[in-house]
Short mmCIF file of C-alpha atoms and ligand atoms in Angstrom, two decimals:
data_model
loop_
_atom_site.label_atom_id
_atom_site.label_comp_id
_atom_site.label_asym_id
_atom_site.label_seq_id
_atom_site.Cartn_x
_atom_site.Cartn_y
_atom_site.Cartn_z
CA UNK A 23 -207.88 121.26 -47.57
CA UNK A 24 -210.91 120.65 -48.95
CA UNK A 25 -211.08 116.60 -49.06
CA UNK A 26 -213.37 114.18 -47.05
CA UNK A 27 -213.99 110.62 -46.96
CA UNK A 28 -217.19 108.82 -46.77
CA UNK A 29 -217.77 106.11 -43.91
CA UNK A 30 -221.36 104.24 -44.39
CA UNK A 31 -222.41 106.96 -46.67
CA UNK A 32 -221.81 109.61 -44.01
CA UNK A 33 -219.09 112.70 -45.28
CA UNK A 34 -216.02 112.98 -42.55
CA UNK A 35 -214.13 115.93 -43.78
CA UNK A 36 -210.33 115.14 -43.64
CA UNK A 37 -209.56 118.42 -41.29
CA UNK A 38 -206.73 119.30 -38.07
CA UNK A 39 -207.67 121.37 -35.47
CA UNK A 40 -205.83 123.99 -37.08
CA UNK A 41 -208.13 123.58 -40.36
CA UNK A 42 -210.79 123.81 -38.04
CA UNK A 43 -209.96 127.21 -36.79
CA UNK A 44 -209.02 127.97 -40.02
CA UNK A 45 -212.53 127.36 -41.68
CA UNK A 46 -214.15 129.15 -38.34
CA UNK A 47 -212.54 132.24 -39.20
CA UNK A 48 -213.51 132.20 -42.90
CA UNK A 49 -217.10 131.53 -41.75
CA UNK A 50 -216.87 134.08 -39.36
CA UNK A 51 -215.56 136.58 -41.93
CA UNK A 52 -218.61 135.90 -44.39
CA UNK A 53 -221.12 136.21 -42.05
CA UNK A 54 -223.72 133.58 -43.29
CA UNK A 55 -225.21 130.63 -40.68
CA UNK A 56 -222.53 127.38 -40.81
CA UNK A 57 -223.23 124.13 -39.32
CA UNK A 58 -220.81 122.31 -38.01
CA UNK A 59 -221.43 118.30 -36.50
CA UNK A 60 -218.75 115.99 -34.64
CA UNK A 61 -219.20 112.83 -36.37
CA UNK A 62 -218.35 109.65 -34.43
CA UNK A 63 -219.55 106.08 -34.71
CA UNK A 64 -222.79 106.70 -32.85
CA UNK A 65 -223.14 109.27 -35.24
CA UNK A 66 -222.94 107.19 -38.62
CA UNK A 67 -225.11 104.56 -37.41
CA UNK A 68 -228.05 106.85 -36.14
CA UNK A 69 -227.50 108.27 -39.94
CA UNK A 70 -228.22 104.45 -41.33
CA UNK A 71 -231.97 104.71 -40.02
CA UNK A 72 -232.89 108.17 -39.64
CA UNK A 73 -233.26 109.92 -42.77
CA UNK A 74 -233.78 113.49 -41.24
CA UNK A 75 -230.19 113.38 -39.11
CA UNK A 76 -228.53 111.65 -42.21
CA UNK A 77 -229.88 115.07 -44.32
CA UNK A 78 -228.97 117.25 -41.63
CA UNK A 79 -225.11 115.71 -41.94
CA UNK A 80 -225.37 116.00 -45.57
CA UNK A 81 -225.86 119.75 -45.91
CA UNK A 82 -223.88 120.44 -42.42
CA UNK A 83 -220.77 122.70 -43.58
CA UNK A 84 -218.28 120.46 -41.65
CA UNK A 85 -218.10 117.06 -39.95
CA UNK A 86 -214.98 116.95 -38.37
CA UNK A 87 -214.16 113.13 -36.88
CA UNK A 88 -214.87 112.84 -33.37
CA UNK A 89 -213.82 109.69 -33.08
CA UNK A 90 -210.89 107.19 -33.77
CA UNK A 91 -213.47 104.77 -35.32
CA UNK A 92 -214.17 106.92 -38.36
CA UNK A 93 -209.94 107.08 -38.53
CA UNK A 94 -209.89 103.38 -38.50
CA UNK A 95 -212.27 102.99 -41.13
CA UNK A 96 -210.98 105.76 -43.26
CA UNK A 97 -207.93 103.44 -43.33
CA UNK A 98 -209.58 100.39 -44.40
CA UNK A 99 -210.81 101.83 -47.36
CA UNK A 100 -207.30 103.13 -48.15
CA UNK A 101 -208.12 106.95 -46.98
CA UNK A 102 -207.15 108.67 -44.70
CA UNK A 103 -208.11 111.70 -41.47
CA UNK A 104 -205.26 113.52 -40.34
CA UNK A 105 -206.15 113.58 -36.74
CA UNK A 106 -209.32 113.47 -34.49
CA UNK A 107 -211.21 116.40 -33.61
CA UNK A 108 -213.55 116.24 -30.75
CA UNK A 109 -215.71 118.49 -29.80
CA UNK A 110 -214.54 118.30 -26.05
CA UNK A 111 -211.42 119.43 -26.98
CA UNK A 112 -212.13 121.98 -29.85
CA UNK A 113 -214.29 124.23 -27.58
CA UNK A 114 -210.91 125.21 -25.29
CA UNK A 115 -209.16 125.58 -28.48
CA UNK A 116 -211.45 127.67 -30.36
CA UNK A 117 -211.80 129.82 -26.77
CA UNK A 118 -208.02 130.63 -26.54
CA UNK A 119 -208.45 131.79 -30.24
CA UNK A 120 -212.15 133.98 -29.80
CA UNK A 121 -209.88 135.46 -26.74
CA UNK A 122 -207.50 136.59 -29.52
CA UNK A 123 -209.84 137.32 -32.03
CA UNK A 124 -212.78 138.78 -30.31
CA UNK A 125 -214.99 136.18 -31.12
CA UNK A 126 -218.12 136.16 -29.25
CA UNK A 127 -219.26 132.87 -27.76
CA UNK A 128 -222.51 131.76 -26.68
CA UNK A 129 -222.57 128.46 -24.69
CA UNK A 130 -226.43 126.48 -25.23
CA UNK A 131 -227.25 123.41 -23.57
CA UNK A 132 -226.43 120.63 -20.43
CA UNK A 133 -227.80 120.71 -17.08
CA UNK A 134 -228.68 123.89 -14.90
CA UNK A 135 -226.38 125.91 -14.44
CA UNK A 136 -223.49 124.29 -16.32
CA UNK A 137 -223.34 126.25 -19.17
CA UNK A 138 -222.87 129.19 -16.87
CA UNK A 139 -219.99 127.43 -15.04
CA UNK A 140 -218.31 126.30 -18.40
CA UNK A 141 -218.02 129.91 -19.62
CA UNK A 142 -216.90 131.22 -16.22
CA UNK A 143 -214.14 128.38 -16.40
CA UNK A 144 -213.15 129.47 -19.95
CA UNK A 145 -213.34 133.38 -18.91
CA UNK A 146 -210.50 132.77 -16.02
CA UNK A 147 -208.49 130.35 -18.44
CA UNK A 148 -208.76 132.48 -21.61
CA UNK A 149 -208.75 136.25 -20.01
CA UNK A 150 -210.58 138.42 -22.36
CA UNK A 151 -212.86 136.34 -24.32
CA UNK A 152 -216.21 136.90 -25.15
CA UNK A 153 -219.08 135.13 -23.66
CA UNK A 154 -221.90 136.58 -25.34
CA UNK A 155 -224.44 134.49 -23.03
CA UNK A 156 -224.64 131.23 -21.57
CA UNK A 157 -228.14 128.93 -21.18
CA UNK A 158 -229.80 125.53 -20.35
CA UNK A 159 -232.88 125.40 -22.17
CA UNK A 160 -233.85 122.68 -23.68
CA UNK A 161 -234.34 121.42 -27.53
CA UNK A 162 -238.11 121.18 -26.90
CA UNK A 163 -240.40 123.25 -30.07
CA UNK A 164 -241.84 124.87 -26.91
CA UNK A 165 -238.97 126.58 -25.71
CA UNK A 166 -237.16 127.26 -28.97
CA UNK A 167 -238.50 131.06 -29.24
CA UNK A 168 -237.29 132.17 -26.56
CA UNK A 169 -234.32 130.53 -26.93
CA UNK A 170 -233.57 132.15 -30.33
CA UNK A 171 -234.70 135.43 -29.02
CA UNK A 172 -231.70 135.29 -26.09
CA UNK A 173 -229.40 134.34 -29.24
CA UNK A 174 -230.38 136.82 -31.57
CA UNK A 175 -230.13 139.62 -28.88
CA UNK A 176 -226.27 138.09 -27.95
CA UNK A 177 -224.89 138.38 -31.11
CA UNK A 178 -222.73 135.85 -30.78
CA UNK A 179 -219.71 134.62 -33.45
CA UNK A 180 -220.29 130.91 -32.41
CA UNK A 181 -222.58 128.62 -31.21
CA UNK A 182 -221.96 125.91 -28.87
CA UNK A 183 -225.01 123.46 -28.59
CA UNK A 184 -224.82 120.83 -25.75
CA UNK A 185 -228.13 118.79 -26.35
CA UNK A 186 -226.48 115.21 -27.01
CA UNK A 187 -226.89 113.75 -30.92
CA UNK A 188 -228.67 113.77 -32.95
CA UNK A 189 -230.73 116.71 -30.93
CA UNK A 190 -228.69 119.31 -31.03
CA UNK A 191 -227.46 118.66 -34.59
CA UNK A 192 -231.39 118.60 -35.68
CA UNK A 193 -232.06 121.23 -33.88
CA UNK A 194 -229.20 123.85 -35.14
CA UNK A 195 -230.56 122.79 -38.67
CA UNK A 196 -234.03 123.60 -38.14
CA UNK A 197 -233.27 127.00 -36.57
CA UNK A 198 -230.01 128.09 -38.33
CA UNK A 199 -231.53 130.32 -40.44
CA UNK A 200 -233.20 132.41 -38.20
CA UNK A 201 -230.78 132.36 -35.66
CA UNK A 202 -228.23 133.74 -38.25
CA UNK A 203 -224.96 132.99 -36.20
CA UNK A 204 -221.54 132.45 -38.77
CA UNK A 205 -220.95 129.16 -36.52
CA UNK A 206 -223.18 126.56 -35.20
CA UNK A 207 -221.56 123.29 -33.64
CA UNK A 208 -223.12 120.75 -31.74
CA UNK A 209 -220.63 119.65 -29.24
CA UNK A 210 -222.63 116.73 -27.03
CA UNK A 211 -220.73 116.44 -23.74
CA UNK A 212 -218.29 119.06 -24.09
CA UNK A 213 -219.82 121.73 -20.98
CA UNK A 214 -220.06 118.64 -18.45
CA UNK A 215 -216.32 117.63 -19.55
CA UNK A 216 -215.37 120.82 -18.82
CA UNK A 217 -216.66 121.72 -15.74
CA UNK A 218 -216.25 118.49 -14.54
CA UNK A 219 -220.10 117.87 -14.32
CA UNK A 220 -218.65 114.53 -15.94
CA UNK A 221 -215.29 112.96 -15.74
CA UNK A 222 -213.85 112.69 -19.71
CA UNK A 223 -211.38 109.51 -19.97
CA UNK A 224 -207.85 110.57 -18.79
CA UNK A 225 -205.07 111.42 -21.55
CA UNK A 226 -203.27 107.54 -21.75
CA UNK A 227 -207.25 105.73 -21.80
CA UNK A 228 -207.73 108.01 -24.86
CA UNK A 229 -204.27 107.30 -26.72
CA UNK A 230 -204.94 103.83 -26.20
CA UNK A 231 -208.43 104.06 -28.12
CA UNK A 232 -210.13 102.93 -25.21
CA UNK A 233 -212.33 105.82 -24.45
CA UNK A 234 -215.51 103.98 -25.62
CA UNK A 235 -215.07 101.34 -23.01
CA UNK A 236 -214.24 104.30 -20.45
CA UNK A 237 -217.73 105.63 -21.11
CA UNK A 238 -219.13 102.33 -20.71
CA UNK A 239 -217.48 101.64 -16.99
CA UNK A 240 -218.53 105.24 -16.19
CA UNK A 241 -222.03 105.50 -17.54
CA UNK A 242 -223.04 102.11 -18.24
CA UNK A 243 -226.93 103.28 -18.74
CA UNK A 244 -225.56 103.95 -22.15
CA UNK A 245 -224.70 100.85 -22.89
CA UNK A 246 -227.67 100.34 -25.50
CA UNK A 247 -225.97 103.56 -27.39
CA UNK A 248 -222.78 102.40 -27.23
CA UNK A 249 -223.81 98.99 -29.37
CA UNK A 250 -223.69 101.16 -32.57
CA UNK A 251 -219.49 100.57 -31.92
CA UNK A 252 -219.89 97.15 -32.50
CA UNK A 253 -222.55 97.71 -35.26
CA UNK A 254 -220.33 99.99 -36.91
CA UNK A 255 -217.25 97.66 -37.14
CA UNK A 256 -219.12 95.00 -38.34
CA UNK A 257 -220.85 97.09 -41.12
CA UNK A 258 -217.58 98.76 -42.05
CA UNK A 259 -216.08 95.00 -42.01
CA UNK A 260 -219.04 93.91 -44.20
CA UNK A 261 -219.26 97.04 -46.76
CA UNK A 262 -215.32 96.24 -47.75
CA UNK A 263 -216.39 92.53 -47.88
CA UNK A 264 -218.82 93.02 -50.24
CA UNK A 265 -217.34 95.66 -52.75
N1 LIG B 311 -228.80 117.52 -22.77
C1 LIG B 311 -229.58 118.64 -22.56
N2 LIG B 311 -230.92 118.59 -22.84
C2 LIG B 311 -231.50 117.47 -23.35
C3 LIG B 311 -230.69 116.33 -23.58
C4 LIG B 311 -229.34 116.38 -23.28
O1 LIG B 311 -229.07 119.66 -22.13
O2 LIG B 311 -232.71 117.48 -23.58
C5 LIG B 311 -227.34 117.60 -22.50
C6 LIG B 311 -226.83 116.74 -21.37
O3 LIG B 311 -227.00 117.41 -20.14
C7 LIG B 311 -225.35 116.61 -21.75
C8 LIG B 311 -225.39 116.64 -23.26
O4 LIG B 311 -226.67 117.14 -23.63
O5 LIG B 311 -224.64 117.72 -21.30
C9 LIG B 311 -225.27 115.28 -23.93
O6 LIG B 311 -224.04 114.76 -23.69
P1 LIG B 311 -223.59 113.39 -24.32
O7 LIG B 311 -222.21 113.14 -23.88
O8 LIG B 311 -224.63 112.33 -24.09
O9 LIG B 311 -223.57 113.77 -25.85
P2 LIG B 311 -223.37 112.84 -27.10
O10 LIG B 311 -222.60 111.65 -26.68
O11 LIG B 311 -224.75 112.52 -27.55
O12 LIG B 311 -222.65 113.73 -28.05
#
């Protein structure tokens, strides 16, 4: 594998969770800072008007598709995403393989305390792995030495930043290099899904491609956010149009 698509200008690389793991472990083997972003629709629009977050996805060494959007429109131009990868459900995955491995995790981000909870939770479900630390913090310039300094002195493998996008995705980029971790991944909601902080749409809501309008029943604050889905169709709808 080494293929991607492009949605709105935005790279998707075609990748299974498998891949995923797959890449992990060769970035964990060379030892240099990686970047990795969950690309959904929300994702690809914010990357229309902001110039820094679209850069940051540019140079990011993966964006796996979180979300069945970016399938569908892979498919309207003819290409196609094997499956999608969500950050939510990546982070149990790639804990049942650091339990294996010996990876060393370190969980960054979400409300007090959560972070904490999340790696107990993947401690008694994945007996033996690593959690190099666990944190809150916050993405704010004014907390970000300390926060580097807890990373540095953890050591971990990979790096799980829960700071919502494009935050957390900005934020690994400006600090990657001196946090010098093999695996950075900004995984938005994945410690409150979790630990049940939030409730994540059940199993059928998801096959049926609804989980968007889940979210929008369940946190309907967001609903400003979610109008990028529309957005998105339409400009997806529009770009074929007009080619
Ligand atoms: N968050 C945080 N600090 C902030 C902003 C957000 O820790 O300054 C956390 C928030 O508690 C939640 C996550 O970031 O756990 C954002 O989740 P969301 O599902 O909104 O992520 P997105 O949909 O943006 O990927």
């Amino acid at each position: 594998m080494r293929e991607s698509v492009r949605i709105l200008g935005v790279r998707v690389d075609a990748l299974t969770y498998a891949d995923l793991l797959e890449r992990m472990a060769e970035f964990i083997a060379g030892g240099k800072p990686h970047q990795i972003a969950t690309v959904n629709p929300e994702f690809v629009m914010e990357a229309q008007r902001n110039e820094s977050f679209r850069a940051v996805l540019e140079q990011a060494d993966l964006c796996i598709a979180d979300g069945v959007g970016l399938l569908w429109a892979a498919r309207r131009q003819g290409q196609r995403l094997p499956e999608r990868v969500t950050g939510s459900d990546a982070l149990p995955r790639i804990a049942e393989r650091a339990a294996q491995t010996g990876w060393r995790l370190y969980l960054l981000g979400a409300g007090p305390g959560v972070a904490e909870q999340a790696g107990r939770i993947l401690q008694a479900r994945y007996p033996g792995v690593i959690i190099s630390g666990a944190y809150a913090g916050s993405p704010a310039d004014a907390e970000a030495a300390e926060i580097i300094a807890r990373i540095r002195a953890a050591r971990p493998d990979v790096l799980f930043v829960a700071y919502g996008a494009p935050q957390q995705d900005l934020w690994i980029a400006k600090h990657k290099a001196t946090l010098g971790v093999p695996v950075m991944m900004g995984v938005g909601g994945a410690f409150d899904h979790l630990t049940g902080v939030r409730r994540r749409a059940p199993a059928w809501v998801q096959r049926l491609n609804l989980e968007w309008l889940f979210r929008l029943l369940t946190q309907p604050w967001r609903w400003r956010r979610q109008l990028a889905l529309p957005r998105f169709v339409w400009a997806v709808w529009r770009e074929q149009m007009t080619r």
